Each structure stands twice: as structure tokens, then as C-alpha cells.
């Protein structure tokens, strides 16, 4: 059984309902719920869940809860990293729902960890950001999967995790902006929001999907990618029908 921390994006309340719709079997269970995250037990993997959850920007493996940040030292943090003497170790952290003061404390600890790693003969690079949280883009481009420490303030304690997957920002962007037919007046639904809407309707891929006002076909394309087999779209505009067909073929 896996225990994961799910970090939500722009629409956290919708994201909570989306994940509850997907993780609703006897094998799944909600452990902790916060304003912008949730902790679930599930047999599913982070990678397969990340592909289908439009509202989750990051999934981390749950490590433990601590009462105070003083319990986190460089030796403990090092034990969470995948170290290889033959390659450089990239590492970083994200702090959610807490102060810049505590962020600075952890930043100093990260610098200490980098120094200790180099003293042990490892090549190490500490990746930081101007924000308290590292974005999906930073995590992906800096090879921080399995190496980013996630710290969430959940009064009165803290939750620790290690990032396993992040949202595929490049794929979402491509499906939105690179498809052959895009109507800025009638086709403005973002693919990840369409994905969330479909997931809210239920996880059963044998259900029928109907979009009666399909526009450029965003809901239709996301339903196909999610594995639905029986999908219908309709629109009063012939251009919308043609655009949808072109985008689905693409």
C-alpha cells in the first residue's frame, strides 16, 4: 500500500472532489485533508495517478509527521535522498502553508546538507527558488523527482514527503496551444480543467461521455486520453464540429 501527499493547483476545492472521485475504492483511504493538499493510502502508483488527475500538480511519497522543524536535521534529510557517488545529486525543498522565516531556516539547513554531501565526496547541487514552493517546471527540469523534500505546515505539526511525480506541463500546453484548430472565442476550456470535469463525473471508463456543446473538442480529447470508449459531441456550429474532428484526429 502506498501513502501519498497530493498537492493541488489553481482550483483546490475542485481538486479535492476530483481525487475523492478517483480514489473511492475499498483499497483507497483519505488520511489527512488540508486547504491545498490531501494524504491518501492507495494501491495505485504516483505515476498512474498523476496522468489522470488534472487538479494535482505534485505527488509526494509520505514520510512522516513531525511536531517541530527542529526535528529535521541534515543527516535525516540526507537519508531521504537517492545518492550516487558517480553522478551529481540535485536536491531541493518546497515549504507549503508556512512562513518565510521558517523557509529561511530550512534554506540554511539545505546549505549545510550540500556542504556535508561534498565533504563525503558527493557532487551536490542545491536547487532553490524565489518562491517557498518549487514549481513542477523547476522540479522536472532540474531532475528533482525523488530528491525534493516536501514540507507542509498542518497545524500543529508538519508533514514530510519526497516528490515522486509532477504534472506534465508540456503535454497540457501542447494539447491546448499546439492542436491544429483552436478557437479563442468558443474553445477556451483548459485541458486540465476538462480532465477534472470528466473525473468528477466518475472513474468508471465504461460510462458514456456526452458533451452537447463541444466547441473545439477539449472534453472529447481528454475523455479519449483518459480511456473512455463511448464518447459523443454535438454543437450547433458546423465549424465547431469540424474543429473537434480535426483536433481528435491530431
mmCIF file of C-alpha atoms in Angstrom:
data_model
loop_
_atom_site.group_PDB
_atom_site.id
_atom_site.type_symbol
_atom_site.label_atom_id
_atom_site.label_comp_id
_atom_site.label_asym_id
_atom_site.label_seq_id
_atom_site.Cartn_x
_atom_site.Cartn_y
_atom_site.Cartn_z
ATOM 1 C CA UNK A 1 0.000 0.000 0.000
ATOM 2 C CA UNK A 2 1.297 3.457 -0.961
ATOM 3 C CA UNK A 3 0.776 6.596 1.088
ATOM 4 C CA UNK A 4 0.942 9.797 -0.940
ATOM 5 C CA UNK A 5 0.649 13.540 -0.455
ATOM 6 C CA UNK A 6 -1.311 15.197 -3.273
ATOM 7 C CA UNK A 7 -0.551 18.888 -3.829
ATOM 8 C CA UNK A 8 -3.378 20.761 -5.550
ATOM 9 C CA UNK A 9 -3.137 23.528 -8.133
ATOM 10 C CA UNK A 10 -5.308 26.502 -9.090
ATOM 11 C CA UNK A 11 -8.666 25.014 -8.066
ATOM 12 C CA UNK A 12 -8.008 23.190 -4.742
ATOM 13 C CA UNK A 13 -11.656 22.627 -3.781
ATOM 14 C CA UNK A 14 -12.447 21.089 -7.168
ATOM 15 C CA UNK A 15 -9.213 19.099 -6.953
ATOM 16 C CA UNK A 16 -10.298 17.609 -3.612
ATOM 17 C CA UNK A 17 -13.549 16.423 -5.130
ATOM 18 C CA UNK A 18 -11.742 15.117 -8.218
ATOM 19 C CA UNK A 19 -9.344 12.961 -6.230
ATOM 20 C CA UNK A 20 -12.164 11.729 -3.995
ATOM 21 C CA UNK A 21 -13.985 10.610 -7.142
ATOM 22 C CA UNK A 22 -10.937 8.700 -8.405
ATOM 23 C CA UNK A 23 -9.731 7.237 -5.096
ATOM 24 C CA UNK A 24 -13.034 5.777 -3.966
ATOM 25 C CA UNK A 25 -12.390 2.026 -3.871
ATOM 26 C CA UNK A 26 -12.022 -0.188 -0.814
ATOM 27 C CA UNK A 27 -8.239 -0.065 -1.353
ATOM 28 C CA UNK A 28 -8.141 3.735 -1.050
ATOM 29 C CA UNK A 29 -8.467 5.878 2.049
ATOM 30 C CA UNK A 30 -8.193 9.561 2.968
ATOM 31 C CA UNK A 31 -5.744 10.088 5.845
ATOM 32 C CA UNK A 32 -5.328 13.877 6.072
ATOM 33 C CA UNK A 33 -7.040 16.779 4.311
ATOM 34 C CA UNK A 34 -5.726 20.361 4.178
ATOM 35 C CA UNK A 35 -6.546 23.568 2.299
ATOM 36 C CA UNK A 36 -4.351 22.733 -0.697
ATOM 37 C CA UNK A 37 -3.360 19.089 -0.192
ATOM 38 C CA UNK A 38 -4.582 15.656 0.840
ATOM 39 C CA UNK A 39 -2.911 12.466 2.035
ATOM 40 C CA UNK A 40 -4.312 9.163 0.759
ATOM 41 C CA UNK A 41 -3.467 5.491 1.059
ATOM 42 C CA UNK A 42 -3.830 3.635 -2.235
ATOM 43 C CA UNK A 43 -2.501 0.678 -4.211
ATOM 44 C CA UNK A 44 -2.201 2.884 -7.298
ATOM 45 C CA UNK A 45 1.168 4.414 -8.179
ATOM 46 C CA UNK A 46 2.025 8.100 -8.205
ATOM 47 C CA UNK A 47 2.817 7.947 -11.920
ATOM 48 C CA UNK A 48 -0.532 6.486 -12.999
ATOM 49 C CA UNK A 49 -2.465 8.890 -10.776
ATOM 50 C CA UNK A 50 -0.518 11.912 -11.992
ATOM 51 C CA UNK A 51 -1.502 11.152 -15.586
ATOM 52 C CA UNK A 52 -5.221 11.314 -14.870
ATOM 53 C CA UNK A 53 -5.554 13.986 -12.136
ATOM 54 C CA UNK A 54 -5.866 17.389 -13.770
ATOM 55 C CA UNK A 55 -6.013 19.244 -10.450
ATOM 56 C CA UNK A 56 -2.957 17.696 -8.787
ATOM 57 C CA UNK A 57 0.341 19.414 -9.609
ATOM 58 C CA UNK A 58 2.615 17.254 -7.464
ATOM 59 C CA UNK A 59 2.518 13.857 -5.742
ATOM 60 C CA UNK A 60 4.953 13.048 -2.938
ATOM 61 C CA UNK A 61 5.599 9.854 -1.013
ATOM 62 C CA UNK A 62 4.544 10.401 2.593
ATOM 63 C CA UNK A 63 7.468 10.018 5.009
ATOM 64 C CA UNK A 64 6.221 11.069 8.431
ATOM 65 C CA UNK A 65 4.780 13.804 10.620
ATOM 66 C CA UNK A 66 6.976 15.882 12.917
ATOM 67 C CA UNK A 67 5.954 18.244 15.699
ATOM 68 C CA UNK A 68 8.657 20.836 15.072
ATOM 69 C CA UNK A 69 11.115 21.753 12.312
ATOM 70 C CA UNK A 70 13.947 21.309 14.820
ATOM 71 C CA UNK A 71 13.414 17.549 14.358
ATOM 72 C CA UNK A 72 14.694 17.904 10.788
ATOM 73 C CA UNK A 73 18.486 17.949 10.556
ATOM 74 C CA UNK A 74 20.897 17.484 7.646
ATOM 75 C CA UNK A 75 21.604 13.833 8.479
ATOM 76 C CA UNK A 76 17.896 12.993 8.492
ATOM 77 C CA UNK A 77 17.353 14.896 5.238
ATOM 78 C CA UNK A 78 20.283 13.096 3.622
ATOM 79 C CA UNK A 79 18.692 9.735 4.466
ATOM 80 C CA UNK A 80 15.754 10.656 2.211
ATOM 81 C CA UNK A 81 17.921 11.270 -0.864
ATOM 82 C CA UNK A 82 18.980 8.804 -3.554
ATOM 83 C CA UNK A 83 22.747 9.249 -3.554
ATOM 84 C CA UNK A 84 25.086 8.018 -6.283
ATOM 85 C CA UNK A 85 28.826 8.638 -5.992
ATOM 86 C CA UNK A 86 29.128 8.535 -9.795
ATOM 87 C CA UNK A 87 26.677 11.348 -10.576
ATOM 88 C CA UNK A 88 25.727 14.752 -9.238
ATOM 89 C CA UNK A 89 22.883 14.831 -6.734
ATOM 90 C CA UNK A 90 20.327 17.580 -7.351
ATOM 91 C CA UNK A 91 18.109 18.290 -4.360
ATOM 92 C CA UNK A 92 15.712 20.959 -3.116
ATOM 93 C CA UNK A 93 12.647 21.534 -0.977
ATOM 94 C CA UNK A 94 9.180 23.089 -1.025
ATOM 95 C CA UNK A 95 7.525 24.611 2.025
ATOM 96 C CA UNK A 96 3.739 24.857 1.945
ATOM 97 C CA UNK A 97 1.434 26.871 4.203
ATOM 98 C CA UNK A 98 4.220 28.296 6.357
ATOM 99 C CA UNK A 99 6.259 31.469 6.895
ATOM 100 C CA UNK A 100 9.285 32.914 5.112
ATOM 101 C CA UNK A 101 11.047 32.799 8.477
ATOM 102 C CA UNK A 102 10.803 29.017 8.569
ATOM 103 C CA UNK A 103 11.683 28.864 4.865
ATOM 104 C CA UNK A 104 14.950 30.646 5.669
ATOM 105 C CA UNK A 105 15.644 28.143 8.453
ATOM 106 C CA UNK A 106 15.229 25.222 6.041
ATOM 107 C CA UNK A 107 17.268 27.041 3.382
ATOM 108 C CA UNK A 108 20.193 27.254 5.812
ATOM 109 C CA UNK A 109 19.767 23.553 6.559
ATOM 110 C CA UNK A 110 19.877 22.803 2.822
ATOM 111 C CA UNK A 111 23.141 24.724 2.504
ATOM 112 C CA UNK A 112 24.528 22.708 5.408
ATOM 113 C CA UNK A 113 23.409 19.486 3.719
ATOM 114 C CA UNK A 114 25.140 20.476 0.475
ATOM 115 C CA UNK A 115 28.357 21.161 2.389
ATOM 116 C CA UNK A 116 28.133 17.824 4.201
ATOM 117 C CA UNK A 117 27.486 15.911 0.970
ATOM 118 C CA UNK A 118 30.538 17.466 -0.673
ATOM 119 C CA UNK A 119 32.572 16.625 2.427
ATOM 120 C CA UNK A 120 31.543 12.983 1.932
ATOM 121 C CA UNK A 121 32.732 13.028 -1.679
ATOM 122 C CA UNK A 122 29.381 13.524 -3.401
ATOM 123 C CA UNK A 123 28.777 16.063 -6.127
ATOM 124 C CA UNK A 124 25.761 18.055 -4.983
ATOM 125 C CA UNK A 125 23.630 20.919 -6.298
ATOM 126 C CA UNK A 126 21.014 22.650 -4.175
ATOM 127 C CA UNK A 127 18.094 23.923 -6.301
ATOM 128 C CA UNK A 128 16.173 26.872 -4.857
ATOM 129 C CA UNK A 129 13.518 29.323 -5.988
ATOM 130 C CA UNK A 130 12.220 32.810 -5.240
ATOM 131 C CA UNK A 131 9.027 31.151 -4.043
ATOM 132 C CA UNK A 132 8.548 28.963 -0.992
ATOM 133 C CA UNK A 133 7.470 26.130 -3.284
ATOM 134 C CA UNK A 134 9.316 24.672 -6.269
ATOM 135 C CA UNK A 135 7.082 24.552 -9.348
ATOM 136 C CA UNK A 136 6.503 21.459 -11.470
ATOM 137 C CA UNK A 137 8.698 23.055 -14.147
ATOM 138 C CA UNK A 138 11.621 23.532 -11.747
ATOM 139 C CA UNK A 139 11.293 20.017 -10.339
ATOM 140 C CA UNK A 140 11.171 18.414 -13.779
ATOM 141 C CA UNK A 141 13.900 20.456 -15.442
ATOM 142 C CA UNK A 142 16.298 20.126 -12.509
ATOM 143 C CA UNK A 143 15.894 16.356 -12.094
ATOM 144 C CA UNK A 144 14.368 16.600 -8.621
ATOM 145 C CA UNK A 145 11.974 13.661 -8.796
ATOM 146 C CA UNK A 146 12.803 11.530 -5.784
ATOM 147 C CA UNK A 147 15.053 14.330 -4.486
ATOM 148 C CA UNK A 148 12.693 17.150 -3.496
ATOM 149 C CA UNK A 149 11.692 17.326 0.157
ATOM 150 C CA UNK A 150 8.087 18.455 0.583
ATOM 151 C CA UNK A 151 7.288 20.110 3.909
ATOM 152 C CA UNK A 152 3.693 21.064 4.708
ATOM 153 C CA UNK A 153 2.573 23.007 7.764
ATOM 154 C CA UNK A 154 -0.569 21.319 9.048
ATOM 155 C CA UNK A 155 -1.183 22.816 12.479
ATOM 156 C CA UNK A 156 0.086 21.923 14.949
ATOM 157 C CA UNK A 157 2.554 19.648 13.127
ATOM 158 C CA UNK A 158 4.438 19.293 9.845
ATOM 159 C CA UNK A 159 4.122 16.650 7.126
ATOM 160 C CA UNK A 160 7.206 15.435 5.255
ATOM 161 C CA UNK A 161 7.343 13.754 1.870
ATOM 162 C CA UNK A 162 9.568 13.168 -1.166
ATOM 163 C CA UNK A 163 8.242 14.149 -4.594
ATOM 164 C CA UNK A 164 7.530 11.208 -6.890
ATOM 165 C CA UNK A 165 5.815 12.904 -9.827
ATOM 166 C CA UNK A 166 4.748 16.308 -11.140
ATOM 167 C CA UNK A 167 2.125 17.436 -13.611
ATOM 168 C CA UNK A 168 3.165 17.113 -17.259
ATOM 169 C CA UNK A 169 3.030 20.840 -18.032
ATOM 170 C CA UNK A 170 4.473 20.352 -21.541
ATOM 171 C CA UNK A 171 1.753 17.886 -22.566
ATOM 172 C CA UNK A 172 -1.069 20.074 -21.250
ATOM 173 C CA UNK A 173 0.379 23.098 -23.030
ATOM 174 C CA UNK A 174 0.710 21.163 -26.294
ATOM 175 C CA UNK A 175 -2.870 19.902 -26.119
ATOM 176 C CA UNK A 176 -4.070 23.434 -25.510
ATOM 177 C CA UNK A 177 -1.939 25.598 -27.795
ATOM 178 C CA UNK A 178 -0.475 23.256 -30.429
ATOM 179 C CA UNK A 179 -3.613 21.491 -31.655
ATOM 180 C CA UNK A 180 -4.474 22.405 -35.255
ATOM 181 C CA UNK A 181 -7.828 24.083 -34.575
ATOM 182 C CA UNK A 182 -8.144 26.468 -31.637
ATOM 183 C CA UNK A 183 -10.992 28.980 -31.288
ATOM 184 C CA UNK A 184 -10.226 31.753 -28.794
ATOM 185 C CA UNK A 185 -13.934 32.568 -28.510
ATOM 186 C CA UNK A 186 -15.531 29.147 -28.078
ATOM 187 C CA UNK A 187 -12.643 26.867 -27.171
ATOM 188 C CA UNK A 188 -11.127 28.401 -24.041
ATOM 189 C CA UNK A 189 -11.600 25.436 -21.685
ATOM 190 C CA UNK A 190 -8.117 24.389 -20.425
ATOM 191 C CA UNK A 191 -7.394 20.655 -20.947
ATOM 192 C CA UNK A 192 -6.600 20.062 -17.271
ATOM 193 C CA UNK A 193 -9.938 21.592 -16.213
ATOM 194 C CA UNK A 194 -11.751 19.429 -18.784
ATOM 195 C CA UNK A 195 -9.936 16.427 -17.319
ATOM 196 C CA UNK A 196 -11.096 17.394 -13.836
ATOM 197 C CA UNK A 197 -14.702 17.750 -15.002
ATOM 198 C CA UNK A 198 -14.644 14.274 -16.526
ATOM 199 C CA UNK A 199 -13.112 12.762 -13.388
ATOM 200 C CA UNK A 200 -15.798 14.434 -11.257
ATOM 201 C CA UNK A 201 -18.380 12.523 -13.296
ATOM 202 C CA UNK A 202 -16.850 9.241 -12.042
ATOM 203 C CA UNK A 203 -13.908 6.923 -12.530
ATOM 204 C CA UNK A 204 -15.817 4.258 -14.490
ATOM 205 C CA UNK A 205 -14.346 4.275 -18.008
ATOM 206 C CA UNK A 206 -17.330 2.231 -19.252
ATOM 207 C CA UNK A 207 -19.653 5.199 -18.814
ATOM 208 C CA UNK A 208 -20.856 7.214 -21.808
ATOM 209 C CA UNK A 209 -19.441 10.727 -22.183
ATOM 210 C CA UNK A 210 -21.655 13.345 -23.856
ATOM 211 C CA UNK A 211 -20.575 16.943 -24.486
ATOM 212 C CA UNK A 212 -23.632 18.634 -26.057
ATOM 213 C CA UNK A 213 -21.765 21.912 -26.723
ATOM 214 C CA UNK A 214 -18.368 20.547 -27.708
ATOM 215 C CA UNK A 215 -16.699 23.678 -29.125
ATOM 216 C CA UNK A 216 -13.180 22.713 -30.188
ATOM 217 C CA UNK A 217 -13.500 19.250 -28.654
ATOM 218 C CA UNK A 218 -11.421 19.696 -25.486
ATOM 219 C CA UNK A 219 -13.659 17.478 -23.328
ATOM 220 C CA UNK A 220 -13.783 14.876 -26.111
ATOM 221 C CA UNK A 221 -9.990 14.715 -26.492
ATOM 222 C CA UNK A 222 -9.428 14.474 -22.730
ATOM 223 C CA UNK A 223 -12.063 11.724 -22.412
ATOM 224 C CA UNK A 224 -10.249 9.745 -25.129
ATOM 225 C CA UNK A 225 -6.912 10.165 -23.359
ATOM 226 C CA UNK A 226 -8.486 9.044 -20.072
ATOM 227 C CA UNK A 227 -9.586 5.793 -21.705
ATOM 228 C CA UNK A 228 -13.321 6.291 -22.261
ATOM 229 C CA UNK A 229 -14.615 4.269 -25.222
ATOM 230 C CA UNK A 230 -18.064 5.715 -25.917
ATOM 231 C CA UNK A 231 -17.830 9.468 -26.424
ATOM 232 C CA UNK A 232 -20.266 11.833 -28.147
ATOM 233 C CA UNK A 233 -20.012 15.512 -29.014
ATOM 234 C CA UNK A 234 -22.539 17.881 -30.567
ATOM 235 C CA UNK A 235 -22.642 21.564 -31.443
ATOM 236 C CA UNK A 236 -24.908 23.944 -33.366
ATOM 237 C CA UNK A 237 -21.818 25.272 -35.179
ATOM 238 C CA UNK A 238 -20.529 23.267 -38.123
ATOM 239 C CA UNK A 239 -17.112 24.884 -37.594
ATOM 240 C CA UNK A 240 -17.071 23.517 -34.043
ATOM 241 C CA UNK A 241 -17.798 20.017 -35.351
ATOM 242 C CA UNK A 242 -15.053 20.285 -37.973
ATOM 243 C CA UNK A 243 -12.582 21.710 -35.432
ATOM 244 C CA UNK A 244 -13.366 18.925 -32.968
ATOM 245 C CA UNK A 245 -12.875 16.232 -35.592
ATOM 246 C CA UNK A 246 -9.583 17.774 -36.711
ATOM 247 C CA UNK A 247 -8.289 18.035 -33.144
ATOM 248 C CA UNK A 248 -9.309 14.485 -32.281
ATOM 249 C CA UNK A 249 -7.565 13.149 -35.396
ATOM 250 C CA UNK A 250 -4.459 15.140 -34.360
#
